[in-house]
PDB file of C-alpha atoms in Angstrom:
ATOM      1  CA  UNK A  17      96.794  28.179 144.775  1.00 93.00           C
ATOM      2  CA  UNK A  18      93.796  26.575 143.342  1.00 93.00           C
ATOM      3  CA  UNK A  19      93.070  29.751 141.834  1.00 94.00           C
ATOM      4  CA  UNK A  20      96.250  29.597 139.634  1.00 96.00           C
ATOM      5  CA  UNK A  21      96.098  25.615 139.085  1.00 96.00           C
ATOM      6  CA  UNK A  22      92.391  26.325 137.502  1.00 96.00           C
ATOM      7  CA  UNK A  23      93.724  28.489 135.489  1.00 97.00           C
ATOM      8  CA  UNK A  24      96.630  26.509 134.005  1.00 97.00           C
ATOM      9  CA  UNK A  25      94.047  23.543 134.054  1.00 97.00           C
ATOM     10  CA  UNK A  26      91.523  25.653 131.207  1.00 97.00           C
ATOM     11  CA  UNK A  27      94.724  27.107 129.514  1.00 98.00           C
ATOM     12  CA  UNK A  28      96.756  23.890 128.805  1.00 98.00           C
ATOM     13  CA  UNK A  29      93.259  22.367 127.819  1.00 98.00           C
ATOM     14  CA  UNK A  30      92.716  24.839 125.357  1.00 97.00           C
ATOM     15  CA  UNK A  31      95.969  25.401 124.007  1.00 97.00           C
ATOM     16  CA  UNK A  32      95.911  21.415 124.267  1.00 97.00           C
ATOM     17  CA  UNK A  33      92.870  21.545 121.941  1.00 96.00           C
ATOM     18  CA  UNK A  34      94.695  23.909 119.251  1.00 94.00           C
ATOM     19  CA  UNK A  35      97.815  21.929 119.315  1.00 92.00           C
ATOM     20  CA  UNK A  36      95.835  18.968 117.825  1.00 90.00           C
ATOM     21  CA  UNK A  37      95.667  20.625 115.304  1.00 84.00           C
ATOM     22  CA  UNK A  38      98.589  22.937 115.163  1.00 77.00           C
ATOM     23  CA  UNK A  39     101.290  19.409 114.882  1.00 70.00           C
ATOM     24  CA  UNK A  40     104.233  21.414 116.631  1.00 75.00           C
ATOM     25  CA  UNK A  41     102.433  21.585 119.892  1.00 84.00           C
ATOM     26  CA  UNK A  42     102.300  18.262 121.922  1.00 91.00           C
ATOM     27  CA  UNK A  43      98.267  18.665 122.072  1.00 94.00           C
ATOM     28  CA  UNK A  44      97.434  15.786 123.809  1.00 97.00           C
ATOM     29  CA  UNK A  45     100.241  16.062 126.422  1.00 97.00           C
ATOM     30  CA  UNK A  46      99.488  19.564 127.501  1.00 98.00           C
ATOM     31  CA  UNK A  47      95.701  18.521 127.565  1.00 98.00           C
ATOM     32  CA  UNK A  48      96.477  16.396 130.603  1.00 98.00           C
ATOM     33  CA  UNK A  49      98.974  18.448 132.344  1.00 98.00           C
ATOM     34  CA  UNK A  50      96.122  20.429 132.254  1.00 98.00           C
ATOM     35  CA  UNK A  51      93.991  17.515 133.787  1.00 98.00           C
ATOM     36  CA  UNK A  52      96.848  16.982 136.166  1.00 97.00           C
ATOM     37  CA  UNK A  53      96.766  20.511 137.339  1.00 97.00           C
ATOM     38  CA  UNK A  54      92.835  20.637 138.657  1.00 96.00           C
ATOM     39  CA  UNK A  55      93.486  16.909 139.966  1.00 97.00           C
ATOM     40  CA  UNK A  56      95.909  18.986 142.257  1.00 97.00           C
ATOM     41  CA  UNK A  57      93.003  21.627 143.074  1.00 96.00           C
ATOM     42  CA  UNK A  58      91.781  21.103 146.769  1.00 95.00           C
ATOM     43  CA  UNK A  59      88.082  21.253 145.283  1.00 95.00           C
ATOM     44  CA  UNK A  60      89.128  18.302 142.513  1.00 94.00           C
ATOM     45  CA  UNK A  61      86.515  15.221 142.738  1.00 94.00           C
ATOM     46  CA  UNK A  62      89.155  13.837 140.088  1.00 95.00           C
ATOM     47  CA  UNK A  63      89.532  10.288 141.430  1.00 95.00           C
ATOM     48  CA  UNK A  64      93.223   8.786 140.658  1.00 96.00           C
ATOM     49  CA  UNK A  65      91.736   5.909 138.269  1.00 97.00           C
ATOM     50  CA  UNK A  66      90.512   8.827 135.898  1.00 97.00           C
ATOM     51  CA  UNK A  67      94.043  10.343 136.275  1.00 97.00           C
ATOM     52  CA  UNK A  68      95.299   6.762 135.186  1.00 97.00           C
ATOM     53  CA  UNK A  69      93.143   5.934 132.466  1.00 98.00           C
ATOM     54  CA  UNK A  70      93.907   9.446 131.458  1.00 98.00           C
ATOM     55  CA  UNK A  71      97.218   9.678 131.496  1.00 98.00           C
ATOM     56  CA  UNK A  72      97.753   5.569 129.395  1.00 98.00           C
ATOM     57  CA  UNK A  73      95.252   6.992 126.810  1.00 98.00           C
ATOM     58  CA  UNK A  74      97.548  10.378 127.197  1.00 98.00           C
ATOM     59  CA  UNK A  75     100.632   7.877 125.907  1.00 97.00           C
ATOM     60  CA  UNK A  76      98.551   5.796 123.815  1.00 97.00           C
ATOM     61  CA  UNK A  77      97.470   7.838 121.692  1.00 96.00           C
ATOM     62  CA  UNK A  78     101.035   9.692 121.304  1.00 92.00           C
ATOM     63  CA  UNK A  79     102.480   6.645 120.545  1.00 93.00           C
ATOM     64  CA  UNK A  80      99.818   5.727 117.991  1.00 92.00           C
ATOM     65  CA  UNK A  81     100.608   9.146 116.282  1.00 85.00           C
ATOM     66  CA  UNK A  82     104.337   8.234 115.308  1.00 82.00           C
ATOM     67  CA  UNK A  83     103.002   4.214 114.173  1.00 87.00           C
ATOM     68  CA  UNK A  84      99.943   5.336 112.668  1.00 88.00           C
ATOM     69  CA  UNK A  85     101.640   6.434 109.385  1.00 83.00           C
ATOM     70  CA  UNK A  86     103.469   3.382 108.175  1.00 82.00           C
ATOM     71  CA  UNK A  87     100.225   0.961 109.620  1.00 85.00           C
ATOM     72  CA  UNK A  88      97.919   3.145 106.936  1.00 88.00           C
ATOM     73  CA  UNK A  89     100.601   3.170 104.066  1.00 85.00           C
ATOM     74  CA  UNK A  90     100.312  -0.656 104.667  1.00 84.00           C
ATOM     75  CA  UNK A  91      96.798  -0.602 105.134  1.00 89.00           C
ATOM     76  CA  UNK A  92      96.207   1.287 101.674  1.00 91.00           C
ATOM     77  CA  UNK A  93      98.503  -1.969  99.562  1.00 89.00           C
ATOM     78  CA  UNK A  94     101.966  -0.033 100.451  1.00 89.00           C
ATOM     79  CA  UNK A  95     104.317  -2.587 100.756  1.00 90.00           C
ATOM     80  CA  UNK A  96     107.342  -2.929 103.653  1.00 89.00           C
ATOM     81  CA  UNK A  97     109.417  -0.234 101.934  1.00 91.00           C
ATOM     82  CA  UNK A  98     106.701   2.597 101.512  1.00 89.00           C
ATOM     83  CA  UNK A  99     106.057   1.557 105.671  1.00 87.00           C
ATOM     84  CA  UNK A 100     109.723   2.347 106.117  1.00 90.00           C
ATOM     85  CA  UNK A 101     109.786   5.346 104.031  1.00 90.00           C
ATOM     86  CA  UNK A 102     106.624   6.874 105.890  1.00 87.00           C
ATOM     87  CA  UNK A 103     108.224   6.183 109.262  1.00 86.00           C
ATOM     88  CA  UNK A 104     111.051   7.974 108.075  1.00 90.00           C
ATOM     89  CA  UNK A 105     109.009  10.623 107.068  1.00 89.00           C
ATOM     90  CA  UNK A 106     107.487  11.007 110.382  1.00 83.00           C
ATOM     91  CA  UNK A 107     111.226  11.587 111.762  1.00 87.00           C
ATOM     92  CA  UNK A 108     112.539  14.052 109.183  1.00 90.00           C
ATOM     93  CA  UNK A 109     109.027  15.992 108.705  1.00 88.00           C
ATOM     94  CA  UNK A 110     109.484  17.061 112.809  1.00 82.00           C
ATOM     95  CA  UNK A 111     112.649  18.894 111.576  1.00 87.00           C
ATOM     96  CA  UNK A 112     110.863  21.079 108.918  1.00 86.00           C
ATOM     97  CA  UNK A 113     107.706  22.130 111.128  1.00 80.00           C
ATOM     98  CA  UNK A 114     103.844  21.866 110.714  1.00 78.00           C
ATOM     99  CA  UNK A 115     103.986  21.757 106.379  1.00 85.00           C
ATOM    100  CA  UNK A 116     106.645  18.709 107.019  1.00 86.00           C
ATOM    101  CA  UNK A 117     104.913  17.203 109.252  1.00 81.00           C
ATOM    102  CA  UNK A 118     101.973  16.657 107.242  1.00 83.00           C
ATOM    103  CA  UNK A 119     103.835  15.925 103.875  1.00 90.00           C
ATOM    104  CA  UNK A 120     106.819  14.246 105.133  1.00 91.00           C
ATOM    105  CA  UNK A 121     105.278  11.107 105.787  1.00 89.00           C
ATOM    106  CA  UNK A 122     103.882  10.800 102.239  1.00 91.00           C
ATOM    107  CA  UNK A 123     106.734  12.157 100.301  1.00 93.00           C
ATOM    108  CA  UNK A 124     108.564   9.512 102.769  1.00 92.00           C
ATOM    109  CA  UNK A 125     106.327   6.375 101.253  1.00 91.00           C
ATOM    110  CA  UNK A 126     106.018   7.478  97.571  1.00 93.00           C
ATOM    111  CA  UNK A 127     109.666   7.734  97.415  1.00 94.00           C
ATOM    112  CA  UNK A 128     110.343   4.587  99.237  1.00 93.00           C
ATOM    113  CA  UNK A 129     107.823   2.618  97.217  1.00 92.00           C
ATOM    114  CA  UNK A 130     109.126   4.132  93.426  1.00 94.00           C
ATOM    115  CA  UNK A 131     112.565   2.942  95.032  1.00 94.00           C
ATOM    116  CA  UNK A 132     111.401  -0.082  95.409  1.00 92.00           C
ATOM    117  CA  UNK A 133     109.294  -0.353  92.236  1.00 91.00           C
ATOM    118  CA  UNK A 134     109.458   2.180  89.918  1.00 90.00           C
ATOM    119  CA  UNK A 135     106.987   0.752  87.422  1.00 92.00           C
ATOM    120  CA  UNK A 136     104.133   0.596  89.895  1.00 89.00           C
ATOM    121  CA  UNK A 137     103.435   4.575  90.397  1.00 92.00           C
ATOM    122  CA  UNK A 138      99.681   4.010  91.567  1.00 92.00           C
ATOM    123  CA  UNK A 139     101.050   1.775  94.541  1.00 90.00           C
ATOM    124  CA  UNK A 140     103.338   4.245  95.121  1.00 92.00           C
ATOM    125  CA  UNK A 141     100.809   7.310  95.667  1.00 92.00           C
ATOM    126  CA  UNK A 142      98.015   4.975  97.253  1.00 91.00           C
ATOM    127  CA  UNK A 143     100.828   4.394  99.535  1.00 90.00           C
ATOM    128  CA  UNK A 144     101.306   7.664 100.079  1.00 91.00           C
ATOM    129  CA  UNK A 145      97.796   8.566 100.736  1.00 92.00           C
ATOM    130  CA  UNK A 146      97.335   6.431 103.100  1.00 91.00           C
ATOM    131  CA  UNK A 147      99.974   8.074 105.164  1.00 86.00           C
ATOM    132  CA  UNK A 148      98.608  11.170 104.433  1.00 87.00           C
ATOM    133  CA  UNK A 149      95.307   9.848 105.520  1.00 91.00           C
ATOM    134  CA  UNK A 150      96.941   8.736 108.772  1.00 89.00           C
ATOM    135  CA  UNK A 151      97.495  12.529 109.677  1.00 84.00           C
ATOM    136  CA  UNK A 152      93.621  13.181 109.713  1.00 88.00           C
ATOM    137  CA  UNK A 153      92.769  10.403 111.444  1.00 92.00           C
ATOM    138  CA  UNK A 154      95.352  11.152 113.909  1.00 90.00           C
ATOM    139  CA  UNK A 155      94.721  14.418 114.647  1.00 89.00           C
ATOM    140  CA  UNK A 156      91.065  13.102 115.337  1.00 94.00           C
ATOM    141  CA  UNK A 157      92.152  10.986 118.110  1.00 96.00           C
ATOM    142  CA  UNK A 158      94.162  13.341 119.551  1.00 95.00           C
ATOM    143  CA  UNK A 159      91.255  16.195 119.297  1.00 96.00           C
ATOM    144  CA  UNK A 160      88.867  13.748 120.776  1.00 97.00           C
ATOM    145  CA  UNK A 161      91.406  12.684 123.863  1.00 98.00           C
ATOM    146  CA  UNK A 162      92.183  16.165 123.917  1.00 98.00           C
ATOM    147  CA  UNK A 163      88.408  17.852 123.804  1.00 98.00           C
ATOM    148  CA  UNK A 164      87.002  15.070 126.681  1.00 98.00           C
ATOM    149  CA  UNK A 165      89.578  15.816 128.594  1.00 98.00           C
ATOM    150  CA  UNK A 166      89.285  19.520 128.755  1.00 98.00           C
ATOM    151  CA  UNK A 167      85.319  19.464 128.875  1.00 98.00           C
ATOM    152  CA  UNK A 168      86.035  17.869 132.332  1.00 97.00           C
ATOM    153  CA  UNK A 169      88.351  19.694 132.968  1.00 97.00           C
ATOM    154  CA  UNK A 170      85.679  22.913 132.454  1.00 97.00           C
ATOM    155  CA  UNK A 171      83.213  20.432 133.962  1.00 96.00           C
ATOM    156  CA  UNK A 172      84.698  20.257 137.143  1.00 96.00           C
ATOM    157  CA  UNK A 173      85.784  23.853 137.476  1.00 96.00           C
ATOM    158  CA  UNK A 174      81.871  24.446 136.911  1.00 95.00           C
ATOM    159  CA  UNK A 175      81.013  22.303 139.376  1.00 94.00           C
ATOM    160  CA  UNK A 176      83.089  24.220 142.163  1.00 92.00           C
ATOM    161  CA  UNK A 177      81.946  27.713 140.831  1.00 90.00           C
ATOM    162  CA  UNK A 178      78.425  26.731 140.850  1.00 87.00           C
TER     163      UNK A 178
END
């Protein structure tokens, strides 16, 4: 059994890793099911804290990924209505795949802004950029929660092998 739970533990670190990247896999989720797995490995040293602190950065960090979008539009002089319009963007880009989840949330804030002012077009695409920007800086977090997670994860299975 530990045999196939290392196993799972490398591959849903890995594929974890790529789906940080790749937004239509949950990349930081499957990171720490991987995590989870090797805690369940008779070998694991994993102490339950880790598994904690794991698993609340696991959900903070998923949760910053939908709120993340309309705090940058803000961030970058976008007013309430571009901060709407990107968090609408964040819902209706996860119906058109990877491409609409990047643009979505920018298309989502320029639109909302020139709605609300159509004379101020610079707002508008700062705005935008900023949720645009968010998607970066997202998928940074995510790869870093993602990557420390597996590197114990390879760490630990090391450790055993060794």
């Amino acid at each position: 059994m530990d045999t196939l739970l290392s196993i799972l533990a490398v591959l849903f670190g890995v594929v974890g890793c790529v789906g940080c990247i790749v937004p239509v896999l949950p990349g930081v989720m499957l990171a720490y099911a991987g995590y989870l797995s090797l805690y369940f490995c008779s070998y694991s040293t994993i102490s339950l804290a880790w598994l904690v602190v794991f698993g609340v950065l696991t959900l903070a960090v998923s949760l910053l990924d939908y709120l993340l979008p309309s705090y940058m539009t803000r961030k970058f002089g976008g007013t309430k209505a571009g901060e709407r319009g990107a968090m609408a963007g964040v819902i209706a880009g996860m119906f058109f795949g990877p491409i609409g989840i990047i643009v979505a949330p920018f298309v989502g804030a320029v639109v909302a802004e020139l709605i609300y002012d159509s004379s101020d077009k610079e707002r508008a695409f700062k705005s935008g950029f900023g949720s645009f920007l968010s998607f970066f800086v997202g998928t940074g977090i995510k790869l870093a929660l993602s990557m420390w997670m597996t590197i114990r994860i390879v760490v630990e299975i090391c450790k055993h092998i060794l």
